[in-house]
XYZ file of C-alpha atoms in Angstrom:
314
model
C 16.081 5.450 -17.760
C 16.715 9.164 -18.349
C 15.739 11.460 -15.510
C 13.343 13.476 -17.671
C 11.497 10.306 -18.761
C 11.207 9.031 -15.192
C 10.063 12.487 -14.120
C 7.461 12.551 -16.910
C 5.999 9.200 -15.858
C 6.013 10.079 -12.162
C 4.251 13.418 -12.692
C 1.980 12.174 -15.450
C 0.326 9.822 -12.976
C 0.433 12.300 -10.108
C -1.538 14.797 -12.207
C -3.883 12.077 -13.457
C -4.612 10.974 -9.893
C -5.053 14.602 -8.802
C -7.531 15.288 -11.627
C -9.465 12.110 -10.900
C -9.583 12.846 -7.153
C -10.860 16.353 -7.859
C -13.565 14.886 -10.090
C -14.559 12.424 -7.342
C -14.805 15.238 -4.817
C -16.819 17.323 -7.259
C -19.171 14.412 -7.920
C -19.766 13.942 -4.176
C -20.403 17.667 -3.739
C -22.841 17.746 -6.638
C -24.911 14.909 -5.271
C -24.987 16.442 -1.794
C -25.817 19.972 -3.002
C -28.689 18.771 -5.189
C -30.534 17.575 -2.067
C -30.163 20.907 -0.182
C -31.881 24.271 -0.181
C -30.038 27.241 -1.712
C -28.324 28.434 1.500
C -27.210 24.972 2.614
C -26.074 24.154 -0.912
C -23.752 27.173 -0.854
C -22.195 25.844 2.352
C -21.687 22.472 0.671
C -19.867 24.163 -2.222
C -17.767 26.186 0.224
C -16.747 22.882 1.826
C -15.923 21.261 -1.511
C -13.787 24.211 -2.634
C -11.965 24.238 0.720
C -11.372 20.484 0.596
C -9.870 20.777 -2.887
C -7.408 23.392 -1.602
C -8.736 26.049 -4.007
C -10.447 28.413 -1.552
C -8.014 31.352 -1.825
C -8.092 31.356 -5.617
C -11.866 30.968 -5.705
C -12.582 33.802 -3.266
C -10.232 36.071 -5.194
C -12.574 35.687 -8.169
C -16.035 35.075 -6.666
C -17.945 36.598 -3.754
C -20.462 33.768 -3.382
C -20.561 29.986 -3.650
C -23.187 29.168 -6.250
C -23.011 25.718 -7.779
C -22.298 26.755 -11.356
C -19.535 29.138 -10.289
C -17.955 26.502 -8.044
C -17.927 23.586 -10.446
C -16.771 25.671 -13.418
C -13.930 27.067 -11.286
C -12.836 23.515 -10.425
C -13.391 22.200 -13.941
C -12.143 24.873 -16.347
C -11.270 28.275 -14.856
C -8.232 29.625 -16.759
C -6.956 31.554 -13.733
C -7.047 28.380 -11.614
C -3.898 26.255 -12.148
C -5.513 23.455 -10.123
C -8.560 23.115 -12.385
C -9.152 19.752 -14.015
C -8.642 21.080 -17.552
C -5.196 22.393 -16.597
C -4.244 19.169 -14.831
C -5.343 17.025 -17.756
C -3.246 19.182 -20.042
C -0.252 18.436 -17.807
C -1.069 14.719 -17.925
C -0.873 14.785 -21.725
C 2.243 16.995 -21.705
C 4.081 14.547 -19.439
C 2.805 11.602 -21.496
C 4.437 13.186 -24.553
C 7.707 13.587 -22.645
C 7.608 9.891 -21.739
C 6.134 8.739 -25.081
C 8.944 6.231 -25.744
C 8.431 4.595 -22.323
C 4.656 3.996 -22.412
C 2.563 1.610 -24.456
C 0.555 2.654 -27.498
C -2.649 1.753 -25.656
C -1.798 4.065 -22.766
C -0.892 6.940 -25.092
C -4.175 6.495 -26.963
C -6.159 6.455 -23.709
C -4.486 9.673 -22.545
C -4.622 11.482 -25.890
C -8.180 10.532 -26.840
C -9.563 11.351 -23.407
C -7.695 14.666 -23.375
C -9.456 15.612 -26.613
C -12.845 14.610 -25.153
C -12.258 16.477 -21.878
C -10.947 19.545 -23.724
C -14.053 19.608 -25.926
C -16.462 19.196 -23.006
C -14.724 21.984 -21.061
C -14.355 24.370 -24.000
C -17.327 26.372 -22.714
C -19.011 26.842 -19.325
C -20.650 23.671 -18.034
C -24.330 24.013 -17.205
C -26.367 22.075 -14.674
C -27.698 19.737 -17.345
C -24.161 18.618 -18.329
C -22.097 18.717 -15.168
C -22.694 15.160 -13.922
C -21.920 13.724 -17.364
C -18.756 15.834 -17.561
C -17.534 14.651 -14.163
C -18.310 11.047 -15.154
C -16.233 11.494 -18.325
C -13.243 12.707 -16.297
C -13.491 9.835 -13.823
C -13.803 7.368 -16.699
C -10.716 8.863 -18.373
C -8.663 8.098 -15.268
C -10.024 4.576 -15.084
C -9.213 3.925 -18.749
C -5.656 5.228 -18.374
C -4.985 3.071 -15.319
C -6.499 0.068 -17.080
C -4.383 0.627 -20.201
C -1.239 0.872 -18.100
C -2.053 -2.221 -16.071
C -2.925 -4.282 -19.133
C -0.217 -3.239 -21.585
C 2.948 -1.947 -19.891
C 6.016 -3.967 -19.021
C 6.690 -4.210 -15.298
C 9.874 -2.232 -15.777
C 11.160 1.080 -14.429
C 8.490 3.087 -16.215
C 5.667 1.089 -14.681
C 7.052 1.476 -11.165
C 7.657 5.233 -11.546
C 4.063 5.639 -12.746
C 2.684 3.612 -9.860
C 4.838 5.490 -7.347
C 3.378 8.774 -8.609
C -0.142 7.375 -8.357
C 0.137 6.242 -4.743
C 2.076 9.302 -3.523
C -0.709 11.517 -4.865
C -3.565 9.273 -3.729
C -2.277 9.075 -0.155
C -1.810 12.842 -0.004
C -5.333 13.452 -1.324
C -7.059 11.120 1.148
C -5.077 12.507 4.101
C -5.979 16.089 3.160
C -9.662 15.253 2.697
C -9.772 13.687 6.182
C -7.954 16.647 7.716
C -10.211 19.222 6.055
C -13.237 17.327 7.409
C -12.197 18.100 10.960
C -11.151 21.702 10.411
C -13.239 23.108 7.570
C -16.135 20.854 6.629
C -17.515 20.729 10.173
C -18.714 24.254 11.096
C -19.029 23.667 14.860
C -18.510 20.953 17.456
C -22.234 21.253 18.181
C -22.871 19.508 14.854
C -21.024 16.315 15.836
C -23.376 13.363 15.530
C -26.062 15.412 13.781
C -27.532 14.751 10.361
C -25.167 17.413 8.966
C -22.172 15.607 10.459
C -23.380 12.285 9.025
C -23.920 13.882 5.627
C -20.424 15.329 5.587
C -18.846 11.989 6.481
C -20.899 10.467 3.675
C -19.381 13.114 1.369
C -15.907 12.090 2.511
C -16.632 8.440 1.676
C -18.124 9.305 -1.704
C -15.191 11.560 -2.597
C -12.848 8.552 -2.337
C -15.368 6.066 -3.822
C -15.456 4.227 -0.509
C -19.136 4.531 0.396
C -20.255 1.100 -0.837
C -17.247 -0.765 0.508
C -17.568 0.920 3.911
C -21.289 0.227 4.196
C -20.779 -3.395 3.227
C -18.173 -3.806 5.970
C -20.047 -1.794 8.616
C -23.692 -2.647 7.955
C -24.425 0.878 6.774
C -23.409 2.614 10.024
C -21.891 6.069 9.399
C -19.461 6.542 12.272
C -16.495 8.954 12.368
C -14.176 6.530 14.158
C -15.058 3.658 11.822
C -14.612 5.790 8.701
C -11.213 7.065 9.855
C -10.069 3.531 10.626
C -11.301 2.387 7.204
C -9.577 5.204 5.284
C -6.354 5.113 7.291
C -5.667 1.534 8.359
C -7.762 -0.886 6.267
C -5.279 -2.230 3.698
C -8.061 -3.971 1.760
C -9.375 -0.663 0.430
C -7.270 0.639 -2.502
C -7.546 4.277 -1.420
C -6.674 3.860 2.250
C -3.424 5.299 3.546
C -2.271 1.797 4.537
C -2.929 0.398 1.047
C -1.190 3.348 -0.642
C 1.872 2.939 1.566
C 2.012 -0.795 0.974
C 1.797 -0.347 -2.804
C 4.335 2.506 -2.775
C 6.763 0.421 -0.721
C 6.523 -2.425 -3.252
C 7.150 -0.131 -6.220
C 10.114 1.588 -4.570
C 11.564 -1.811 -3.646
C 11.200 -2.906 -7.281
C 13.003 0.237 -8.470
C 15.813 -0.405 -5.971
C 16.209 -3.966 -7.302
C 16.325 -2.740 -10.895
C 18.970 -0.135 -10.023
C 20.958 -2.457 -7.778
C 20.844 -0.212 -4.720
C 18.453 1.522 -2.370
C 18.117 5.273 -1.956
C 16.854 7.647 0.682
C 13.273 7.110 -0.509
C 13.462 3.415 0.475
C 14.684 4.255 3.977
C 12.008 6.932 4.456
C 9.367 4.562 3.142
C 10.333 1.827 5.613
C 10.234 4.247 8.529
C 6.840 5.641 7.500
C 5.438 2.171 6.898
C 6.606 0.919 10.283
C 5.029 3.883 12.070
C 1.690 3.368 10.322
C 1.600 -0.410 10.844
C 2.295 -0.026 14.556
C -0.658 2.329 15.124
C -4.233 1.556 16.106
C -7.123 3.939 15.478
C -7.359 4.565 19.238
C -3.714 5.671 19.295
C -4.311 7.936 16.291
C -7.234 9.663 18.029
C -5.252 9.900 21.259
C -2.431 11.625 19.379
C -4.980 13.772 17.564
C -6.275 13.065 14.065
C -5.096 16.433 12.767
C -1.603 15.953 14.210
C -1.379 12.452 12.749
C -2.497 13.606 9.301
C -0.092 16.556 9.265
C 2.765 14.190 10.153
C 1.611 11.787 7.436
C 1.471 14.428 4.684
C 4.887 15.802 5.665
C 6.354 12.279 5.561
C 4.616 11.561 2.241
C 6.013 14.762 0.737
C 9.514 13.891 1.962
C 9.278 10.488 0.260
C 8.207 12.160 -3.003
C 11.146 14.574 -2.858
C 13.536 11.716 -2.070
C 12.299 9.790 -5.127
C 13.129 12.815 -7.297
C 16.590 13.055 -5.742
C 17.323 9.318 -5.854
C 16.542 9.070 -9.555
C 17.817 12.497 -10.598
C 14.524 13.822 -11.908
C 16.042 17.274 -12.086
C 18.990 16.168 -14.226
């Protein structure tokens, strides 16, 4: 497979995952902010913007954190390269680059949903439309993943797409957990309070893990339990353990198809071994922030090695 096609598939699904994760975070923030008074709601939006990694760009444009300003910045702001409209445009652009390597069903799902998203975000989104708009974006991601799963050969293209998905998903979940400790929680005095519980609930909702977690833990919102669930529980498809397991399988499949392993396979094995050997107690003893920084650095190194191994830049 040509490097530019592999690169298109890899980044197509990275951007799709990034857009969908942003929509999930936005949805969680919306539902939390709607239950708060004006001052507390602004703090919720400050947390959402910080968690998305868009704080610097936002504060360069806005002096306050009103809901409509925040969600339109994340959804459609032209000066924001990380907005969902921009990311969805990159999804379609990369789909066009890899058009000969994806199924007709997947192309239709991407193209048709791009047109819908573009139309919905062609003008500022008001309070009466924002939840429907976010739902449309989340549904677009679901449809694209479903089309790929149900119609694509399990060949190189499929494995490059899946590798991009799980690299991006793991990075997103790790960053959301890290931001919780350093930005979402204003003070240690809030630990265990209703605010702390509400923020952990936001974390779960932003990764669509709230129902699964409550089913497993009888509804108890507990920081240690949530971290263990999102880091080590390989039954949950957005946990770090699940993402690593799936990424390892896709990289192994690519190595078999190419007849040799690359640096990405070696890095993946090392990262997987480190994660599998850890307990949640050991992670907290090391420091959650330190663990998550190490994880994101390792995840980024694997992504760069994939590009090098398969000559994405050729």
